[in-house]
Coordinates of C-alpha atoms in Angstrom, one line a residue:
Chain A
X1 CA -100.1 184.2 157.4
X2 CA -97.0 182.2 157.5
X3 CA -95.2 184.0 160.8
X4 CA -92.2 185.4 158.6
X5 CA -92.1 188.8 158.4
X6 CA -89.6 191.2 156.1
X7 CA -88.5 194.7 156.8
X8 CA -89.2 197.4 155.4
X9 CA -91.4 196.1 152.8
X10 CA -90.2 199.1 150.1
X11 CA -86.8 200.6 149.4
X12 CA -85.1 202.9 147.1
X13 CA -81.4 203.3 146.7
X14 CA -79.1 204.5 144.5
X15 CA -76.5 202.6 142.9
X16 CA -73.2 202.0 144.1
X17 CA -75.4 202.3 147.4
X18 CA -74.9 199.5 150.3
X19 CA -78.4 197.9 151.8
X20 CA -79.4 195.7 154.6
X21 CA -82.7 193.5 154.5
X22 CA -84.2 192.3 157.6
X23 CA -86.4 188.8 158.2
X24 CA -87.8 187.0 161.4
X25 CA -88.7 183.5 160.7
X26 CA -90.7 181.6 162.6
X27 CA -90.1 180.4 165.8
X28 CA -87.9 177.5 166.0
X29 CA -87.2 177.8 162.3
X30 CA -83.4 176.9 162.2
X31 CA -82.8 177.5 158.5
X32 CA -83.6 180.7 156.5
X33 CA -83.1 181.0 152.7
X34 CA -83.1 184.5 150.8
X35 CA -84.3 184.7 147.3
X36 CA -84.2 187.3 144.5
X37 CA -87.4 187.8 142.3
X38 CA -87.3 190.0 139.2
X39 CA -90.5 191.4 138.2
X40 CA -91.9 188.6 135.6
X41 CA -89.4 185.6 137.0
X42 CA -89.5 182.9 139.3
X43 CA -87.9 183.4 142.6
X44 CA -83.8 182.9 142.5
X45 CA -81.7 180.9 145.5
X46 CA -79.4 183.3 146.4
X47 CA -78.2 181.4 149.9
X48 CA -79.9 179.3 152.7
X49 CA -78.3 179.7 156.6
X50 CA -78.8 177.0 158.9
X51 CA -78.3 177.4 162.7
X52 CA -75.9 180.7 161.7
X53 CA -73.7 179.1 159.3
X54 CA -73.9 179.7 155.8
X55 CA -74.9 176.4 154.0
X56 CA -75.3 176.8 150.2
X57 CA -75.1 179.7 147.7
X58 CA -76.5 180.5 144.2
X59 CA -75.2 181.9 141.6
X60 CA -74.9 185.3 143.0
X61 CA -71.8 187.8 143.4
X62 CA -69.9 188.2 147.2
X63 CA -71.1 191.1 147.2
X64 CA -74.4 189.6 148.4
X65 CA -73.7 188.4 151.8
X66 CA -75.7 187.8 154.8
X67 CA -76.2 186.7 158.9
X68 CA -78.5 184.5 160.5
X69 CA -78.9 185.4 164.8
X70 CA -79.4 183.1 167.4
X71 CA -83.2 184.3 167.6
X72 CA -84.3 183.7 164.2
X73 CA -84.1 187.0 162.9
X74 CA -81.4 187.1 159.9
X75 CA -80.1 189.5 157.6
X76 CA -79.2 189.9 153.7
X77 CA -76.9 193.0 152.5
X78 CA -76.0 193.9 149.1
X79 CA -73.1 196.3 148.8
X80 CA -72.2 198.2 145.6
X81 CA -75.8 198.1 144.3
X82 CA -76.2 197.9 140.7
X83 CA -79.4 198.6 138.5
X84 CA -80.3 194.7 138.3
X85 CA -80.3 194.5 142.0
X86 CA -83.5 195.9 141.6
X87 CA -85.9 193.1 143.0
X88 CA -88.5 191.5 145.4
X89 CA -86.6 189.9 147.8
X90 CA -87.7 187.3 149.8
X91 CA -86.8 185.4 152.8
X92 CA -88.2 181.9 153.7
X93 CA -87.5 179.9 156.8
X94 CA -88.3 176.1 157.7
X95 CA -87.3 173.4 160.6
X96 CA -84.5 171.9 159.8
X97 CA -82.5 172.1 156.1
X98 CA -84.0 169.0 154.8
X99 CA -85.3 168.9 151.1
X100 CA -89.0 167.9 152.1
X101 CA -89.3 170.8 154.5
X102 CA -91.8 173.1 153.5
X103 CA -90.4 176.6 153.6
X104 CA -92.9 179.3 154.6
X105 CA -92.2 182.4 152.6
X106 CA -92.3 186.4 154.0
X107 CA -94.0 189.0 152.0
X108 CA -90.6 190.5 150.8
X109 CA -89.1 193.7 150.5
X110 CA -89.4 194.9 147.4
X111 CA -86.0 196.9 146.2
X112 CA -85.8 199.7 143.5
X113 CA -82.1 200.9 142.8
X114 CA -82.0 204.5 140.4
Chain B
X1 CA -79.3 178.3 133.2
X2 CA -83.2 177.6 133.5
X3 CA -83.5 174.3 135.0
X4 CA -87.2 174.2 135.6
X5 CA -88.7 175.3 132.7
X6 CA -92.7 176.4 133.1
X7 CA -95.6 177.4 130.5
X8 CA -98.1 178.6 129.7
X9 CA -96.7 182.7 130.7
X10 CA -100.3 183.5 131.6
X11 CA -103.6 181.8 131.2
X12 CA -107.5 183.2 131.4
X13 CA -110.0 180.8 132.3
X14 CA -113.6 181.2 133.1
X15 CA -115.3 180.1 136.2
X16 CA -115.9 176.6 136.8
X17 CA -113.3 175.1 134.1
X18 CA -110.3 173.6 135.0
X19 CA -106.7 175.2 134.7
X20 CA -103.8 173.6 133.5
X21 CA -100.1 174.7 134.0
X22 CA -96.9 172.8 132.9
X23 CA -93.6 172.4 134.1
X24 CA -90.3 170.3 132.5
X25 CA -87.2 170.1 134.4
X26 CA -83.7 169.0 133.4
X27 CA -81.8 168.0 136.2
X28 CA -82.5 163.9 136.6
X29 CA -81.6 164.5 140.1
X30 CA -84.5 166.6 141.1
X31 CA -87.2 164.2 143.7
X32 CA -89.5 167.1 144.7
X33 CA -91.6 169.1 143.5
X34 CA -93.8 171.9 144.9
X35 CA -96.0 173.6 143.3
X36 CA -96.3 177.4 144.8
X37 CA -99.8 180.2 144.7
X38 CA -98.1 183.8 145.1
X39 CA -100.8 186.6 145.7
X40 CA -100.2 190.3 144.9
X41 CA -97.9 191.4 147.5
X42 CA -97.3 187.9 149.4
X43 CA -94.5 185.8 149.3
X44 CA -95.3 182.2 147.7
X45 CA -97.5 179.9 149.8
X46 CA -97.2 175.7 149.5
X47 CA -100.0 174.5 147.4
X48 CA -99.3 171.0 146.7
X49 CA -96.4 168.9 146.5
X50 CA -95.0 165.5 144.5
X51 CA -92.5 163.1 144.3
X52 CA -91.5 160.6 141.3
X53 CA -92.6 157.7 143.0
X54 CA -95.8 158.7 142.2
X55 CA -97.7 159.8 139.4
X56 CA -100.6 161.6 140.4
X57 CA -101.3 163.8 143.8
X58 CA -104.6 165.3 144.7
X59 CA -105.4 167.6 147.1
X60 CA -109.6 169.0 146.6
X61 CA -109.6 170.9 143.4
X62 CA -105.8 171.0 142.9
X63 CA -104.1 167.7 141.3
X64 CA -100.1 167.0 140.3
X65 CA -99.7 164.9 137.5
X66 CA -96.2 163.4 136.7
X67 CA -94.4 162.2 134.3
X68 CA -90.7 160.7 135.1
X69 CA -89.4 160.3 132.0
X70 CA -90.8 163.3 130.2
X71 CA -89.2 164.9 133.0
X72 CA -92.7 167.3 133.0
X73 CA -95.5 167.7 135.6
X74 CA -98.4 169.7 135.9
X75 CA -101.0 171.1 137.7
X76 CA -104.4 171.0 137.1
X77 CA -106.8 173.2 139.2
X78 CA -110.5 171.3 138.9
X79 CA -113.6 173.8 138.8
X80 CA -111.8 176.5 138.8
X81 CA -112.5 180.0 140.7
X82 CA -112.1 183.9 140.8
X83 CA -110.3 183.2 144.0
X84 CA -107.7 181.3 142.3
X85 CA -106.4 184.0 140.2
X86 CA -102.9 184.2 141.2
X87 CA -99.3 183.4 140.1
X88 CA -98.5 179.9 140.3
X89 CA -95.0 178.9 140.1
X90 CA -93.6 175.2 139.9
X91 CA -90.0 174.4 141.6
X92 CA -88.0 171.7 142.3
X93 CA -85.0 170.7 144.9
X94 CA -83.8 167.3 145.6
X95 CA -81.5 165.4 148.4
X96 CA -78.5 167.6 147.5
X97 CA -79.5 170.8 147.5
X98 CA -81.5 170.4 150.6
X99 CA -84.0 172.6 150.5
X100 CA -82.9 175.1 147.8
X101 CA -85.5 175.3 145.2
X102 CA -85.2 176.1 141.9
X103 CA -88.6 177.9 140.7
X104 CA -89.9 178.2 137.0
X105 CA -90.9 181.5 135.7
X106 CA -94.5 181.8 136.6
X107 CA -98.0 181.6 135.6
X108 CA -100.5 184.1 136.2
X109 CA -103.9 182.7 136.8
X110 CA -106.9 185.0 135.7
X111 CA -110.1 183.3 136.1
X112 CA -112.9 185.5 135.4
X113 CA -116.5 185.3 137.3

């Protein structure tokens, strides 16, 4: 087990719905990154948080947004949810925001929009 | 745009033979590259890692071989077994991005007893 967990670990929404995914990295962990993951498809950078500040973003839509909290818990909402949202998403946290450190992935909550 | 760009889609091996997936990238600037094992219902889990200074990692079964200016690397999984079966995915970041990966599409592993 890696020490990041994701809540809940299903959801169903309808579209045009807002939602609001929750992770806890590990301790100490002062950057979180949140990816989207079709069924079939690599994971997707959506954006990385380090020490509560936003600090890089995909190629996603402002609708996706998100918060990072002083004790390592953090948050990614979608608002205005469309069909494609539908997804595994996944949150992964590491030390520092460095591009050798290993990120250790949660199991991810997996999103179906109708 | 698909940066990291990953074959074969799936692959069936038998016990005890050796797995190979492959993985070409575009961006010159990439200078890492992890290789990921994702299990049904887990998030992906670091299996081995490589930069282009070298051309070869090995960790046990599991070996990185790399090729700079083909701008490709594999992975080869040595005597392979059920265990294994899994999706493997190949990524990339570099200095820039920090640690932002950009993942290729997958492989799923089925090695049968």
């Amino acid at each position: 087990e890696t020490g990041v967990t994701q809540s809940p670990t299903h959801l169903i929404k309808t579209r045009g719905q807002q939602v609001t995914l929750r992770c806890s990295s590990q301790s100490g962990h002062n950057t979180v990154s949140w990816y989207q993951q079709a069924l079939g498809q690599g994971p997707q950078f959506i954006f990385q948080y380090y020490r509560e500040e936003e600090n890089g973003r995909g190629n996603f839509p402002p609708r996706f947004s998100g918060l990072q909290f002083p004790n390592y818990s953090s948050e990614l909402n979608v608002n205005a949810l469309e069909l494609d949202d539908s997804a595994l998403y996944l949150c992964a946290s590491s030390l520092e925001q460095g591009w050798w450190e290993t990120q250790y992935f949660g199991p991810g909550t997996r999103l179906l929009v109708l | 745009q698909q940066q990291v760009k990953q074959s074969p889609q799936s692959l069936i091996v038998q016990k005890g033979g050796i797995s190979i997936i492959n993985c070409a990238y575009e961006n010159t600037a990439f200078d890492y590259f992890p290789w990921y094992q994702q299990f049904p219902g887990k998030g992906p889990a670091l299996l081995i890692a490589i930069r282009p200074d070298v051309s070869e990692k090995k960790e046990g079964r599991f070996t990185i071989s790399f090729n700079k200016s083909a701008k490709q690397f594999s992975l080869h999984i040595m005597d392979s077994q059920p265990g294994d079966s899994a999706t493997y995915f190949c990524a990339a970041s570099n200095e820039a991005s920090g640690s932002r990966l950009t993942f290729g599409e997958g492989t799923q592993l089925t090695v049968n007893p």
